[in-house]
XYZ file of C-alpha atoms in Angstrom:
352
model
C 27.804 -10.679 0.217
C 27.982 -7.141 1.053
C 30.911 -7.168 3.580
C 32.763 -9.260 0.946
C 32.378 -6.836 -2.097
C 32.523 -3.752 -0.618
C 33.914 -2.006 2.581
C 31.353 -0.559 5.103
C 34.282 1.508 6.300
C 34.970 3.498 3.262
C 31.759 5.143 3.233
C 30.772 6.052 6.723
C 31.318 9.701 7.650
C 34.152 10.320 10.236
C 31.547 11.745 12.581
C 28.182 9.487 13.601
C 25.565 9.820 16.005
C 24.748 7.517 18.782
C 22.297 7.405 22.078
C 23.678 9.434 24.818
C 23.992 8.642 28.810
C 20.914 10.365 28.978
C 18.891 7.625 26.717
C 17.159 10.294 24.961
C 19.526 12.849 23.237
C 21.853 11.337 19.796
C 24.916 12.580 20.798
C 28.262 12.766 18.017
C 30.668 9.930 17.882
C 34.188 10.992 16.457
C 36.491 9.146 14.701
C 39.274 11.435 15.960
C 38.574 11.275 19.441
C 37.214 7.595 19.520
C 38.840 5.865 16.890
C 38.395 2.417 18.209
C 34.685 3.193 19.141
C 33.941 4.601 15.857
C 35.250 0.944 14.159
C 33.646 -1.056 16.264
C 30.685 0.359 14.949
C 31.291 0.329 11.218
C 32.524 -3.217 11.782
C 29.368 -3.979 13.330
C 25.847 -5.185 11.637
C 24.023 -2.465 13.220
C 22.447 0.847 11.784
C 24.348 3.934 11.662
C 22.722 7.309 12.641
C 24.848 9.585 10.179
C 22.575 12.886 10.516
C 19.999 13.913 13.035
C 17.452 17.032 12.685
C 18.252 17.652 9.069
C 21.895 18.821 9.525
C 20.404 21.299 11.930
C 22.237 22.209 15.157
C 18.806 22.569 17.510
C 19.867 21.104 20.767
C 23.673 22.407 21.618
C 25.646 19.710 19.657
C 22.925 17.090 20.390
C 20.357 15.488 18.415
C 16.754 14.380 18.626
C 15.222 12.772 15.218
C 18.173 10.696 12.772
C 17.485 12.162 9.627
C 20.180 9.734 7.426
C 21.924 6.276 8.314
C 23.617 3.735 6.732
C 21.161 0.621 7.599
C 21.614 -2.283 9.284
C 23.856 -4.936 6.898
C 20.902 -7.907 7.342
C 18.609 -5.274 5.576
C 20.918 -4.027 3.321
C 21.418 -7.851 2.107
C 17.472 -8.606 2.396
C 16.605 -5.889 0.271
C 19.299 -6.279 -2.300
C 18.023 -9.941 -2.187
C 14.491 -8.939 -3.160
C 15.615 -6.574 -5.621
C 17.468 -9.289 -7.702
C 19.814 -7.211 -9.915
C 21.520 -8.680 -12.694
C 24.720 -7.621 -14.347
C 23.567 -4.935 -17.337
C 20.066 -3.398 -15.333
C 19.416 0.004 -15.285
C 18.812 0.328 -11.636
C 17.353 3.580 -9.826
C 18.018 4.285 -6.321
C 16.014 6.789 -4.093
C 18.012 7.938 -1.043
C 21.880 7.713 -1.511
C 22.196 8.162 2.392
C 26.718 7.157 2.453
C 27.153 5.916 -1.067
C 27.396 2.029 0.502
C 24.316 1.021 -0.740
C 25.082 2.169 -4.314
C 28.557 1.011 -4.616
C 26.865 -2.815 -3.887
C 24.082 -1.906 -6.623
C 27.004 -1.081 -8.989
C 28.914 -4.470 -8.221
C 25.931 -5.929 -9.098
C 24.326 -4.226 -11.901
C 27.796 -3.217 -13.358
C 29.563 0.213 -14.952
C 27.378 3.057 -15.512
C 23.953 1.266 -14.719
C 23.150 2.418 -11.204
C 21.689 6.092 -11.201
C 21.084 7.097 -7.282
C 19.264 10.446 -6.079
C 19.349 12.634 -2.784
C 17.737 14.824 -1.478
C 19.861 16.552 0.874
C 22.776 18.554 -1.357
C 25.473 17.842 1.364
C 25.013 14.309 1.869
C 24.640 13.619 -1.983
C 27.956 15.506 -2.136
C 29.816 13.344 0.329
C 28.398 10.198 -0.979
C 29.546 10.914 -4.247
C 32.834 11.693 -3.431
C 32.902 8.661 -1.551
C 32.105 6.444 -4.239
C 34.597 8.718 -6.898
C 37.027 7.416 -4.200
C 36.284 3.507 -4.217
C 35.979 3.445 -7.732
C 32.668 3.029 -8.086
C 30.992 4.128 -11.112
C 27.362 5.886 -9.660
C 25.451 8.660 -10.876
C 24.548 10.968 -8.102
C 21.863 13.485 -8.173
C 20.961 15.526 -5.393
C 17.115 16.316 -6.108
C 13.734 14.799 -4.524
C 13.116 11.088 -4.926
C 9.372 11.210 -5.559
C 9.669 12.421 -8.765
C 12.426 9.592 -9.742
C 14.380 10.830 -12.676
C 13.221 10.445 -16.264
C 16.424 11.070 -17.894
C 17.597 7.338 -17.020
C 14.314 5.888 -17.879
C 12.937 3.265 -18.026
C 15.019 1.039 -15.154
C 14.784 -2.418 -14.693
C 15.017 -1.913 -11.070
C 14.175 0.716 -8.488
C 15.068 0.749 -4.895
C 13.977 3.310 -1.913
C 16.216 3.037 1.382
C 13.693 5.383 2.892
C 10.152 4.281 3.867
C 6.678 5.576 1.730
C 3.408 4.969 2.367
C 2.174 6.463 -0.784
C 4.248 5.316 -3.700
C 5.175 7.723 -6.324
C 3.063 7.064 -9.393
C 6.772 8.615 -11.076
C 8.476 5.029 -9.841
C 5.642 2.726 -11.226
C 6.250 4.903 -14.797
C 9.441 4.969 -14.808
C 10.233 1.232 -13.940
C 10.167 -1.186 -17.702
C 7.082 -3.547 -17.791
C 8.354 -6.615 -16.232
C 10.649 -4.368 -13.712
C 10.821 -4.951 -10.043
C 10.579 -1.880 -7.267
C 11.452 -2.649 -3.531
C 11.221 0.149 -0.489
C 9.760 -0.297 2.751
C 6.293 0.678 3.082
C 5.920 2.687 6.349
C 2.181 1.758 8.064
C 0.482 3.605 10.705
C 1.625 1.613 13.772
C 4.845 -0.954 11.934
C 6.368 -1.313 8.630
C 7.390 -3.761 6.114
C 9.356 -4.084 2.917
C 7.354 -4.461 -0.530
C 8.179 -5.798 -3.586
C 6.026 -4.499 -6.442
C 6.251 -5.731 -10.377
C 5.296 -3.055 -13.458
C 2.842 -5.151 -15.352
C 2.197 -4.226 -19.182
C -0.558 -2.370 -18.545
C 1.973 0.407 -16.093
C 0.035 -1.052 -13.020
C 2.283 -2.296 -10.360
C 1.685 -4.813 -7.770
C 3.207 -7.236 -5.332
C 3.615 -8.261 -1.494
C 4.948 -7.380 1.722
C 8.107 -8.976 3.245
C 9.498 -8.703 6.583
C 9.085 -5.995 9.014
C 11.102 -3.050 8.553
C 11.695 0.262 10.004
C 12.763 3.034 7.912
C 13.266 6.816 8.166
C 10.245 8.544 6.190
C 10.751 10.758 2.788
C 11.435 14.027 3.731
C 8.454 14.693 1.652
C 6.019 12.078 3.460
C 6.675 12.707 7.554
C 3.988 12.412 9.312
C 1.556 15.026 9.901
C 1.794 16.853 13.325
C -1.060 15.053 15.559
C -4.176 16.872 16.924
C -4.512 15.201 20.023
C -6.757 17.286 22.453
C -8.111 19.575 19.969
C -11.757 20.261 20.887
C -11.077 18.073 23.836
C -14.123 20.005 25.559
C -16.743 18.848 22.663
C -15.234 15.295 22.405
C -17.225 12.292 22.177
C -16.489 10.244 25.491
C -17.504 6.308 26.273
C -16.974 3.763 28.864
C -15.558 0.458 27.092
C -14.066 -3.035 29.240
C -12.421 -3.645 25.709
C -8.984 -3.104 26.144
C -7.341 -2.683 22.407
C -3.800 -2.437 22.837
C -2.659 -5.341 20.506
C -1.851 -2.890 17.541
C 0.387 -0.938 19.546
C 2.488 -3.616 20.941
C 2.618 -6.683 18.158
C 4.128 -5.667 14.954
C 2.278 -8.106 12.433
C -0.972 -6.603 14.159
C -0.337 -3.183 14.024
C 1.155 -3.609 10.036
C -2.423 -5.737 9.713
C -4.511 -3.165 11.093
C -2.980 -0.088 10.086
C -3.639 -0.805 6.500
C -7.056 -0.176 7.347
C -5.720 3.651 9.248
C -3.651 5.314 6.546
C -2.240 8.325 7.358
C -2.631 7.922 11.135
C -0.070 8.564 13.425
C -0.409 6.936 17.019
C 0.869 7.294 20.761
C 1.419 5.949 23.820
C 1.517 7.831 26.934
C 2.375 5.608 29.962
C 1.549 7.463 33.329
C 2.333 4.728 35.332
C -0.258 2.127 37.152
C -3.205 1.545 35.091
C -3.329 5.345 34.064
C -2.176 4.258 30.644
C -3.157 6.355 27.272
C -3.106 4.887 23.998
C -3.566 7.266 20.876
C -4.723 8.004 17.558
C -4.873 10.912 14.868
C -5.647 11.837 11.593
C -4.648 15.251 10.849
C -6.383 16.050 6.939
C -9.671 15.163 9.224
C -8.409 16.844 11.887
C -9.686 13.606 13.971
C -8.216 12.074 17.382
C -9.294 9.068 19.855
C -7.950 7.809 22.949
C -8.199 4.880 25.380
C -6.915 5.854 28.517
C -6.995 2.699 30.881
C -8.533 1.992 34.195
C -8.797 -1.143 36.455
C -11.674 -2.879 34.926
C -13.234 -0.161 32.673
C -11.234 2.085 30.500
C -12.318 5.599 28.812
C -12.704 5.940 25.207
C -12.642 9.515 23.817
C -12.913 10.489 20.430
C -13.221 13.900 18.240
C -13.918 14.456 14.826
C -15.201 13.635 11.552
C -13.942 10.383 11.916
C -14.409 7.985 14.995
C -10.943 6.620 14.893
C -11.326 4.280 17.586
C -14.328 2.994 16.355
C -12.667 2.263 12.925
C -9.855 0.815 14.799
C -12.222 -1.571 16.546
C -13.407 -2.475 13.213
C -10.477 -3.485 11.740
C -9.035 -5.455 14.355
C -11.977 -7.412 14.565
C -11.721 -8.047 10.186
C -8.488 -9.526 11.178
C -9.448 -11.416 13.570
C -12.050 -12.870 11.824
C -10.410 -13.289 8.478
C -7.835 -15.447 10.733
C -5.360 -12.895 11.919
C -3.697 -13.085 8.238
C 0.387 -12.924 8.498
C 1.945 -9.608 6.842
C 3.268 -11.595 3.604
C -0.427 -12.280 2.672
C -1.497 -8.985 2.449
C -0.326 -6.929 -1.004
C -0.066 -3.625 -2.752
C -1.479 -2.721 -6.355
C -0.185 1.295 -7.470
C -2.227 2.513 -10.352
C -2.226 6.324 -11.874
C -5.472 6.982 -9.523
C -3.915 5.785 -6.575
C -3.172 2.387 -4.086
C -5.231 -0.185 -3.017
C -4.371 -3.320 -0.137
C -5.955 -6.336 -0.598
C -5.559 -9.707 1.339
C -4.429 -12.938 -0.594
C -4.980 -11.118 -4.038
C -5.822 -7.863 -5.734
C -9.607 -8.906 -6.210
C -9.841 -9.233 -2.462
C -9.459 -5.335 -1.976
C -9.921 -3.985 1.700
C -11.829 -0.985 1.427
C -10.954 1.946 3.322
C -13.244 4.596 4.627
């Protein structure tokens, strides 16, 4: 549908970022210097790095972190798919990113219903320009996404192209009872889309989809990780168990990161068996680690919170409840927070 309707090309900045030689750095792709480069990747299904580092030059020319993209087209469609638009919605989009998304929301929705925000001044800027050009009727407003915007409200639909793992309670009130809100939730070890429906009563609630990757929220990165802090007074224990599952599998780690919020995790690989898998939870200001051996490994942990321990305990919930697939596990967002349950809302997993 997408490529049909609307032309990839017309919104994708004359200057992208790809992997360098060096398989580390993003390095910038020109349209004026590699025109037939450039096309091939427009033309192509892939993502498109359009910023790295915020817009910040930190590295000589290069970049480290993509900050903005235009994503891949099978996501694009899937998403747009679970969204469901129909001609006359009032449809609110968080993250603008190029404008492409937005002109395929207007298609859909029609003239004057799609209201998109940005965060980032200069990108809302070009997107809007970009869609002025194409003819595509969008309201553009450069401004944080969390907080939605109330002066289009209520919306039938709302759609994030950047990944959450709190929702806003602003999208849930915003969105008409009966409305539909789709993002990609981002878990502690893999992500996943969600589709959420605003019930009568302003609660929202609804299931995961397929596994998805998504840049953050500028406003919900992950905390920096505390690895080694107080490695001297750390809690240290001989284990044969060798977790690594969650780290490799994505339906796992989704699974069993529900039970982890607001964990981010590593994986240092030293080569031979000297392999270090890792876990931290900053607000606690909590860490574990398994570093492998040949037949016994080396749990350490630090903190409050016994991360490994907890991460022991949900793997072995999943296991035992079956090893549940992703698209049985759902989302309910109330004013007083989120909860995940398995199956249905009354079958809530409680986290510490």
């Amino acid at each position: 549908m997408s490529g049909r309707v609307v032309n990839r090309e017309d919104f994708i900045p004359d200057e992208v970022w790809v992997t360098g030689d060096d398989g580390f750095f993003l390095v910038p792709l020109r349209r004026s210097e590699d025109p037939e480069g450039w096309l091939a990747l427009v033309r192509s299904d892939q993502a498109i790095t359009t910023q790295v580092d915020d817009g910040r030059d930190k590295y000589d020319g290069k970049g480290i972190i993509p900050t903005s993209s235009c994503s891949a087209r099978w996501v694009v469609d899937r998403m747009l798919d679970l969204l469901g638009v129909r001609p006359g919605m009032r449809v609110l989009e968080i993250g603008t990113g190029t404008g492409y998304n937005a002109a395929l929301l207007a298609v859909q929705a029609g003239s004057g219903q799609v209201t998109s925000m940005e965060v980032d001044p200069m990108i809302a800027g070009q997107a809007r320009a970009a869609l002025d050009r194409t003819g595509h009727p969008v309201r553009v407003i450069a401004g944080d996404g969390t907080a939605g915007y109330p002066a289009g409200a209520p919306y039938d639909r709302v759609i994030a192209t950047a990944s959450v793992s709190v929702v806003p309670c602003s999208w849930v009130e915003q969105t008409r009872p009966g409305g539909r809100i789709v993002f990609p939730f981002a878990g502690t070890f893999d992500g996943a889309l969600a589709v959420l429906v605003v019930d009568d009563d302003g609660v929202a609630r609804g299931r995961f989809h397929d596994e998805a990757g998504f840049m953050r929220l500028r406003n919900q990165r992950r905390d920096p990780h505390v690895w080694w802090l107080g490695e001297d007074d750390a809690d240290v224990r001989p284990t044969r168990r060798y977790l690594r599952e969650p780290f490799d599998d994505a339906a796992t780690g989704f699974a069993v990161g529900l039970w982890l919020p607001g964990c981010t995790t590593g994986d240092i690989d030293e080569g031979g068996p000297a392999n270090t898998l890792l876990l931290s939870h900053s607000p606690s200001q909590s860490w574990a680690s398994l570093t492998a051996g040949l037949d016994e490994h080396e749990i350490t942990q630090y903190g409050p919170r016994r991360l490994w321990d907890e991460l022991e305990t949900a793997y072995d919930w999943w296991m035992n409840s079956g090893r549940p697939s992703r698209d049985r596990f759902g989302l309910t967002v109330t004013p007083d927070g989120q909860t995940f349950w398995l199956d249905n809302p009354d079958h809530a997993i409680l986290l510490r």
